[in-house]
PDB file of C-alpha atoms in Angstrom:
ATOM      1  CA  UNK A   1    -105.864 -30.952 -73.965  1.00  0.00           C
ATOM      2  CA  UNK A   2    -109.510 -29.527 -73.901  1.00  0.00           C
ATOM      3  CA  UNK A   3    -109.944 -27.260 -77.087  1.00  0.00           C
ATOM      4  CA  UNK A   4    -110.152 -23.279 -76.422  1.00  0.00           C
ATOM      5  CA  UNK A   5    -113.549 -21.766 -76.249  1.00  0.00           C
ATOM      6  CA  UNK A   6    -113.395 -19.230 -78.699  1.00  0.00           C
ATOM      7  CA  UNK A   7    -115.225 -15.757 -78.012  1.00  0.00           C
ATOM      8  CA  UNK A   8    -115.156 -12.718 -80.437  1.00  0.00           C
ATOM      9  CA  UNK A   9    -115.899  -9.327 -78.971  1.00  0.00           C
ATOM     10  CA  UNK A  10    -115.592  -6.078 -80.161  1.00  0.00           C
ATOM     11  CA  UNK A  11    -115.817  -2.856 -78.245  1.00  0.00           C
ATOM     12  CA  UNK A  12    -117.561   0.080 -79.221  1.00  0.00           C
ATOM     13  CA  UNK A  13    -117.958   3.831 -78.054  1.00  0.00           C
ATOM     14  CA  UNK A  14    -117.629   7.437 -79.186  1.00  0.00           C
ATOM     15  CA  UNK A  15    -113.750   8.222 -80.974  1.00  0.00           C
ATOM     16  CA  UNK A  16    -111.549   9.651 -77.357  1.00  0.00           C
ATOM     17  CA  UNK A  17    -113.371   7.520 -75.046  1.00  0.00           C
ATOM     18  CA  UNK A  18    -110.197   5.172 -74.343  1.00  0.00           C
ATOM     19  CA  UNK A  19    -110.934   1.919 -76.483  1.00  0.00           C
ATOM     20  CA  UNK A  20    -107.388   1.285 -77.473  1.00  0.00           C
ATOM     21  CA  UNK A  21    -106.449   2.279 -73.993  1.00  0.00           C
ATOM     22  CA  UNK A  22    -108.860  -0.392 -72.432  1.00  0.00           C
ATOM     23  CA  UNK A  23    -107.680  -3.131 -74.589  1.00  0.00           C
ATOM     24  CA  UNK A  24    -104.221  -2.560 -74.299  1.00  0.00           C
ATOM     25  CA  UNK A  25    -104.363  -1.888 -70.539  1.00  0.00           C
ATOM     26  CA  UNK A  26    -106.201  -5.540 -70.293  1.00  0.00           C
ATOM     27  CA  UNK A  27    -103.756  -7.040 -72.243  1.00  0.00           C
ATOM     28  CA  UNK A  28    -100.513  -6.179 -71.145  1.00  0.00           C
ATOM     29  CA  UNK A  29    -101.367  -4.246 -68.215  1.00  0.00           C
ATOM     30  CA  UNK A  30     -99.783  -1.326 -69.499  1.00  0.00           C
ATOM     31  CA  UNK A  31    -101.217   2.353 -70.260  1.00  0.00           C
ATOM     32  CA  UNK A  32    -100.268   3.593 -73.690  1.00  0.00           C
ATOM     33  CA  UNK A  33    -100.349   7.727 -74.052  1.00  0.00           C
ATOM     34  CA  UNK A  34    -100.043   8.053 -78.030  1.00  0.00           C
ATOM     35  CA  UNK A  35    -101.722   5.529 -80.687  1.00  0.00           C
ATOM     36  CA  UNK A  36    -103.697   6.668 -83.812  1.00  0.00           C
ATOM     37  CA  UNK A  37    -106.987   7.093 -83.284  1.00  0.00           C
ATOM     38  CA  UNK A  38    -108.568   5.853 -86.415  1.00  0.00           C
ATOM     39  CA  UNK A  39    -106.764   2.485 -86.206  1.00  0.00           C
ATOM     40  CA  UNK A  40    -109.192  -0.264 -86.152  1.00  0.00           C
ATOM     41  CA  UNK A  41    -107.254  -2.908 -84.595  1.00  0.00           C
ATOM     42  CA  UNK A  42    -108.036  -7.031 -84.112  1.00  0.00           C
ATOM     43  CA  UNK A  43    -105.911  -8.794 -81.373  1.00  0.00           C
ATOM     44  CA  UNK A  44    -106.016 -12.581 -80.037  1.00  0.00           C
ATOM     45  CA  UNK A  45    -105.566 -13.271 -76.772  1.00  0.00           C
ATOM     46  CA  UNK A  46    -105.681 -16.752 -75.030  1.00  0.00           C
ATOM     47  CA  UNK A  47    -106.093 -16.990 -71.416  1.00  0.00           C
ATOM     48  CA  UNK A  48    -107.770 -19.514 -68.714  1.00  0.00           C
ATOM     49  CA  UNK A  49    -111.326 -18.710 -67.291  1.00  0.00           C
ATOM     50  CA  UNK A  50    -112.600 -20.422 -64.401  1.00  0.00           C
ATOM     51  CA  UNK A  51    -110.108 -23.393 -65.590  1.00  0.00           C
ATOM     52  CA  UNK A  52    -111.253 -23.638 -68.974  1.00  0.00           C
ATOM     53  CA  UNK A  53    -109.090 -22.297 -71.599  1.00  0.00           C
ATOM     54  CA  UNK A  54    -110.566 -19.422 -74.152  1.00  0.00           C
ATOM     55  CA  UNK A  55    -109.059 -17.771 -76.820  1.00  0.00           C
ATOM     56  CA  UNK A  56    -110.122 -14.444 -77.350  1.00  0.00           C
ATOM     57  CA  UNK A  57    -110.493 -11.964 -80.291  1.00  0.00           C
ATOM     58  CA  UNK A  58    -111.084  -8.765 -79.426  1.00  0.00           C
ATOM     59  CA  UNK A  59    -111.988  -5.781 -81.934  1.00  0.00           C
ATOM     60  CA  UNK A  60    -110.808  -2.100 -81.439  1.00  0.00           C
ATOM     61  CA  UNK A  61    -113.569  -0.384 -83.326  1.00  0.00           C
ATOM     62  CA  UNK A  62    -111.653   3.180 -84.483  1.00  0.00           C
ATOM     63  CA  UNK A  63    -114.032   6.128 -83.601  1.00  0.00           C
ATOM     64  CA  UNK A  64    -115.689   7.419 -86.694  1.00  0.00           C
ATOM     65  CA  UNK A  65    -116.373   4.306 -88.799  1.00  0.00           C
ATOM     66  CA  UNK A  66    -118.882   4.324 -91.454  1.00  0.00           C
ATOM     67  CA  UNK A  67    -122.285   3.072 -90.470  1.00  0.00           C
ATOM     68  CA  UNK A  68    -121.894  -0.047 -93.034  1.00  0.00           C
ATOM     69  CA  UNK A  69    -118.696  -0.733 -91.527  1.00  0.00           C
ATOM     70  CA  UNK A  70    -120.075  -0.664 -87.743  1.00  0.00           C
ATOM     71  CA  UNK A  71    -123.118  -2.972 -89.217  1.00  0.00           C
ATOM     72  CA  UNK A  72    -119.866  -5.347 -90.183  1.00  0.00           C
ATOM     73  CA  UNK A  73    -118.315  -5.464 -86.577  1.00  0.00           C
ATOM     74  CA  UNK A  74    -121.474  -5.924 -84.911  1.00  0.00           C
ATOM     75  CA  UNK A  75    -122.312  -8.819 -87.169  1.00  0.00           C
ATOM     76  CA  UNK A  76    -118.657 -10.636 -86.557  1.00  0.00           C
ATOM     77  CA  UNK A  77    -118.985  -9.551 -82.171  1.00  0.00           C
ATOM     78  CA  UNK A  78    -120.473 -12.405 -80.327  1.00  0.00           C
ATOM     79  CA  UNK A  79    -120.253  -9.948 -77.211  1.00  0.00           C
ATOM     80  CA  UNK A  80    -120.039  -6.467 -76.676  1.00  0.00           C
ATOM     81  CA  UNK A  81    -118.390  -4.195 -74.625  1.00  0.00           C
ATOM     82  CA  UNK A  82    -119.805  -0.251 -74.637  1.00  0.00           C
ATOM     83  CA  UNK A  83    -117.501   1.958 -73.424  1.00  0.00           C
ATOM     84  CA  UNK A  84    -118.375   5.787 -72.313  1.00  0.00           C
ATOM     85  CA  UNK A  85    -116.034   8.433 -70.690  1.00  0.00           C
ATOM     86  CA  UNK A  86    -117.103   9.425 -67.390  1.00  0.00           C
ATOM     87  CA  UNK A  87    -115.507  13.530 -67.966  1.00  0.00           C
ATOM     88  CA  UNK A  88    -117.902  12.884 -70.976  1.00  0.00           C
ATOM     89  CA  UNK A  89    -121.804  13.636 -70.856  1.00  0.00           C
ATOM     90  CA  UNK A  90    -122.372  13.046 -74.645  1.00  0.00           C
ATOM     91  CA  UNK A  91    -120.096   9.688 -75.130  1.00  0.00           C
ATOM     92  CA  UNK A  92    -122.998   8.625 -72.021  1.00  0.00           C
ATOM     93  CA  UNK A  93    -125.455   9.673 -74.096  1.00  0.00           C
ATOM     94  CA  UNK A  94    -123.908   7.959 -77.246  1.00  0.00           C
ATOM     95  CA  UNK A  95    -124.473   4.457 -75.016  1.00  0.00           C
ATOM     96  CA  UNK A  96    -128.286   3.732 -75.966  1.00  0.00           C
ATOM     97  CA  UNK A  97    -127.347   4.408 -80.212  1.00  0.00           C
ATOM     98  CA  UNK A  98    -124.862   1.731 -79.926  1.00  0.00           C
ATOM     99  CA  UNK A  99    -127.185  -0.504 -77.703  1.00  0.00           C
ATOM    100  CA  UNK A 100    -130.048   0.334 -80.587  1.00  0.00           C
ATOM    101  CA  UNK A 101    -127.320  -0.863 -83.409  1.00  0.00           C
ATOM    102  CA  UNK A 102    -126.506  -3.978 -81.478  1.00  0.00           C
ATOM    103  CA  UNK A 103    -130.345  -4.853 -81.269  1.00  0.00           C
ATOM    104  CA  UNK A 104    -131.110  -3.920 -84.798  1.00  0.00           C
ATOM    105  CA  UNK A 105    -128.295  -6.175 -86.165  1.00  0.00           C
ATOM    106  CA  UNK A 106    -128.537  -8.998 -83.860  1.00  0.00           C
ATOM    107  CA  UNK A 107    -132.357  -8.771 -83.944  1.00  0.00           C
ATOM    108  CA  UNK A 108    -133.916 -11.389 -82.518  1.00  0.00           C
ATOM    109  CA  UNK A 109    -131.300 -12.493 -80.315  1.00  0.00           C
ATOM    110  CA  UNK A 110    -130.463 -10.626 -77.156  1.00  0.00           C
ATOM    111  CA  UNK A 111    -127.275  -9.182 -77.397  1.00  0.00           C
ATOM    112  CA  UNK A 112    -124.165 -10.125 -74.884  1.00  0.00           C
ATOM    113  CA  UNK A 113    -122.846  -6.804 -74.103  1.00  0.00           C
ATOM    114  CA  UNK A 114    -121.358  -5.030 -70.814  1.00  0.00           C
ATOM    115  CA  UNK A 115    -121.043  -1.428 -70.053  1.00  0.00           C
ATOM    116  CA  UNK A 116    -117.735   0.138 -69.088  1.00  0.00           C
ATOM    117  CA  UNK A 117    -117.306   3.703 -68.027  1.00  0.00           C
ATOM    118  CA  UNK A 118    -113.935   4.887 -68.438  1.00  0.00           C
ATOM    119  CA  UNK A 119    -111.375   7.251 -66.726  1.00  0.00           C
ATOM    120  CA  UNK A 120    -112.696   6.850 -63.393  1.00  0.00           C
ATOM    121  CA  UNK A 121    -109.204   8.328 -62.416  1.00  0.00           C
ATOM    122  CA  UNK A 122    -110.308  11.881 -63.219  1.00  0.00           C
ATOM    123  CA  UNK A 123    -113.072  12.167 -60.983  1.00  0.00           C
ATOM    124  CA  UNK A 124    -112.323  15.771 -60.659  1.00  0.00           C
ATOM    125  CA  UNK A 125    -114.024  16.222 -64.288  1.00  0.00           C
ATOM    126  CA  UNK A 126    -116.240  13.849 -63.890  1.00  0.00           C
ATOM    127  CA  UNK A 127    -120.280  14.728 -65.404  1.00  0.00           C
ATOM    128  CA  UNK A 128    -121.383  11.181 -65.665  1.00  0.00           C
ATOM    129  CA  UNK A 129    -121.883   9.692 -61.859  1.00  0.00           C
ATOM    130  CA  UNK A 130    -120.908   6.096 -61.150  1.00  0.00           C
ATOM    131  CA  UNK A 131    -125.011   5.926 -60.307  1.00  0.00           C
ATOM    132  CA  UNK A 132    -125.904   6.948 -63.549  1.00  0.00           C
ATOM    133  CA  UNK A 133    -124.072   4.461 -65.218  1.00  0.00           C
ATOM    134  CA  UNK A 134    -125.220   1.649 -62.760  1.00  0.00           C
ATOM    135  CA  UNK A 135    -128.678   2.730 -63.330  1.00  0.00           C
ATOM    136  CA  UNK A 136    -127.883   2.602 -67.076  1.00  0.00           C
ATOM    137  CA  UNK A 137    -126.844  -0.541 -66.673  1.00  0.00           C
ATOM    138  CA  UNK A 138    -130.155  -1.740 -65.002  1.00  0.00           C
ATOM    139  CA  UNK A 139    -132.401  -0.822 -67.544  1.00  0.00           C
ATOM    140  CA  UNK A 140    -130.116  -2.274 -70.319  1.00  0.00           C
ATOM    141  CA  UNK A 141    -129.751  -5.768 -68.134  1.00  0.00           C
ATOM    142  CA  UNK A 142    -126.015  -5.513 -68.285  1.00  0.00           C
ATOM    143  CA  UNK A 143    -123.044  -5.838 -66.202  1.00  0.00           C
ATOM    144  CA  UNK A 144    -121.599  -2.815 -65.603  1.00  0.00           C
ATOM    145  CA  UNK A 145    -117.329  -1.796 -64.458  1.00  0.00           C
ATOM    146  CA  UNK A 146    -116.271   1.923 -64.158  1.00  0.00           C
ATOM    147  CA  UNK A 147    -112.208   1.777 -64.357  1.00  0.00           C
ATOM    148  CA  UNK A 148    -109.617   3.709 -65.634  1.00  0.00           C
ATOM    149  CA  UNK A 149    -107.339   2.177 -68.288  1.00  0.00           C
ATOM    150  CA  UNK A 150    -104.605   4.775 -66.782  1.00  0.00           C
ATOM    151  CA  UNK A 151    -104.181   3.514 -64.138  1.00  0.00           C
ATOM    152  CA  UNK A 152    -105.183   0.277 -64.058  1.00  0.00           C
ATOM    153  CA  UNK A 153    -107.983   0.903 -60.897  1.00  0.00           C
ATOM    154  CA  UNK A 154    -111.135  -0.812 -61.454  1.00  0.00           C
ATOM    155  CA  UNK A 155    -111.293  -4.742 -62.237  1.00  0.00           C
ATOM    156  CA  UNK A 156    -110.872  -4.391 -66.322  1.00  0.00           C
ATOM    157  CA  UNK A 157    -109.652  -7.707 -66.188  1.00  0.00           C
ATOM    158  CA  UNK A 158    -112.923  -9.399 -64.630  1.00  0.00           C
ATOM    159  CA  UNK A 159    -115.233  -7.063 -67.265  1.00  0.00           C
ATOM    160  CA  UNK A 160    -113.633  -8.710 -70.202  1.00  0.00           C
ATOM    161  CA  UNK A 161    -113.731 -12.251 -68.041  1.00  0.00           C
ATOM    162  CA  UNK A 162    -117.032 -11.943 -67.218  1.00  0.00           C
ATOM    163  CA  UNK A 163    -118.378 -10.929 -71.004  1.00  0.00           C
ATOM    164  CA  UNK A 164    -116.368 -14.116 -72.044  1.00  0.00           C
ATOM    165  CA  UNK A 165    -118.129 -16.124 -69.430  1.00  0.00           C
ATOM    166  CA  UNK A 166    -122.110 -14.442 -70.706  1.00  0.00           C
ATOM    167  CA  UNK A 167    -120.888 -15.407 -74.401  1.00  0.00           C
ATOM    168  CA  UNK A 168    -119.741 -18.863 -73.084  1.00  0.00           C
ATOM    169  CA  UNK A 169    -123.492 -19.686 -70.989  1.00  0.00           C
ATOM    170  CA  UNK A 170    -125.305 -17.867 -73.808  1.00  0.00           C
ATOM    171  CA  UNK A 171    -122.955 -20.744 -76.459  1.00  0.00           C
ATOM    172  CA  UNK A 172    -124.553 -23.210 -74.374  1.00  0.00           C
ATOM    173  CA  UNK A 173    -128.034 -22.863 -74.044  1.00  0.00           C
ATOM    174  CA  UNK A 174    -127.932 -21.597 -77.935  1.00  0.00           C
ATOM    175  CA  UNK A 175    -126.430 -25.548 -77.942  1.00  0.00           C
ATOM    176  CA  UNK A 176    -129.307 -26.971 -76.043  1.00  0.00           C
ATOM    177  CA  UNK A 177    -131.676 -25.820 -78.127  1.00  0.00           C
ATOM    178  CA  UNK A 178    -130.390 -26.535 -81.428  1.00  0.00           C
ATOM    179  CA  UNK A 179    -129.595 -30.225 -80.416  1.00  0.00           C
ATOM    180  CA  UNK A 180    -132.954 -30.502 -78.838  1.00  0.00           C
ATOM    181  CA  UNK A 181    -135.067 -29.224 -82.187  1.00  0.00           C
ATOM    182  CA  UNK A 182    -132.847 -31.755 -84.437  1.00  0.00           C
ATOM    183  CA  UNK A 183    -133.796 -34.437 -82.179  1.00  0.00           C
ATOM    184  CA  UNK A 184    -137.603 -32.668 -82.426  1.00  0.00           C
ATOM    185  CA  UNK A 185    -136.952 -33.276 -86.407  1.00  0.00           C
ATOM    186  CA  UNK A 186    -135.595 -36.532 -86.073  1.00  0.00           C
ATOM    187  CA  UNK A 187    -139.001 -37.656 -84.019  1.00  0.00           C
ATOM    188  CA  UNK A 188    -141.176 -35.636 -86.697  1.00  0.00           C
ATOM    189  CA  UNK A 189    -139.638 -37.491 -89.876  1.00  0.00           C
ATOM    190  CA  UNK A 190    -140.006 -41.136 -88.003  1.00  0.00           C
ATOM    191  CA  UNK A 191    -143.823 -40.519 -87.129  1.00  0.00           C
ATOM    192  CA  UNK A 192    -144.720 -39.688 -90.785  1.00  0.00           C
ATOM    193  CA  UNK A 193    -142.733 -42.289 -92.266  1.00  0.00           C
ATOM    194  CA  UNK A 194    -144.597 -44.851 -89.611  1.00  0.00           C
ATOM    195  CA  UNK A 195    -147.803 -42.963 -90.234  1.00  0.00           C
ATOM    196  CA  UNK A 196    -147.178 -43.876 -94.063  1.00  0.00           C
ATOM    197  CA  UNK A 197    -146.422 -47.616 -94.083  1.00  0.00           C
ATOM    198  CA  UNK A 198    -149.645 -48.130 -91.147  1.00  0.00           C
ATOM    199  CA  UNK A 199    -151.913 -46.025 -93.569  1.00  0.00           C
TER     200      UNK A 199
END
């Protein structure tokens, strides 16, 4: 048996934006209406991507952690998933402070990260247009879902499958590299040692 890829994410967003919700939605496919809202919670999750198996860890960031805290969770996430709430102008809004975070911690990797607006379900009250978000989405070079972890509409499955899959390419070419400059080393240390004994 082929050993799990293993992927960490953690999701981020303003506190009331439906984190929990998400998370719990995409993992048992079930809506939960009361949890505590300052609960940071860490789940695992294994599951089969494009026939390879992963196991996941996913981070519920609780809304109002301290900034050396946040600093913590970004440094453990090896993908991201920012999630706004579409009846919500300012949790929009809150998108690019995260996205600056992500970049300042990470810096100078490029972050793995997806955007997610949530509650698409009360479109009634919405303020943030599925456009906006898309165009968001654009200028951040993201993937980008709008879904509601209510009901279930929207394909939250695929957003978390397809951050797992960016980690997993992103894991590779990281792997390329670093084989490729040890084997750069290797060449380097042989050429002065043969420079030394001809000299």
């Amino acid at each position: 048996m082929a050993k799990s890829t293993e992927v960490k994410i953690a999701v981020f967003g303003r506190a009331g934006v439906g984190k929990s919700a998400l998370l719990v939605r995409f993992l048992t496919k079930r809506f939960i209406w009361e949890y505590d809202p300052t609960l940071e919670s860490t789940y695992r999750h294994q599951t089969t991507i494009d026939d390879e198996s992963v196991a996941m860890e996913l981070l519920d960031t609780a809304g109002q952690e301290d900034p050396l805290q946040r600093e913590g969770h970004v440094r453990w996430g090896e993908g991201f998933i920012i999630v706004y709430d579409i009846t919500d102008k300012g949790s929009f809004e809150d998108v690019l402070t995260f996205k600056n975070l992500l970049d300042e911690v990470k810096k100078p990797k490029n972050v793995t990260f997806i955007l997610v607006g949530n509650k698409a379900d009360l479109g009634h009250s919405r303020q943030v247009s599925t456009e906006e978000g898309e165009k968001l989405a654009t200028e951040l070079a993201c993937a980008f879902y709008e879904c509601s972890a209510c009901t279930g509409e929207g394909n939250i499955t695929e957003a978390f499958y397809e951050l797992c899959r960016e980690i997993r390419r992103r894991k590779m070419i990281q792997g390329k590299t670093r084989r490729r400059s040890s084997t750069t080393h290797v060449k380097q240390a042989i050429n002065k040692m043969l420079t030394k004994i001809s000299s």
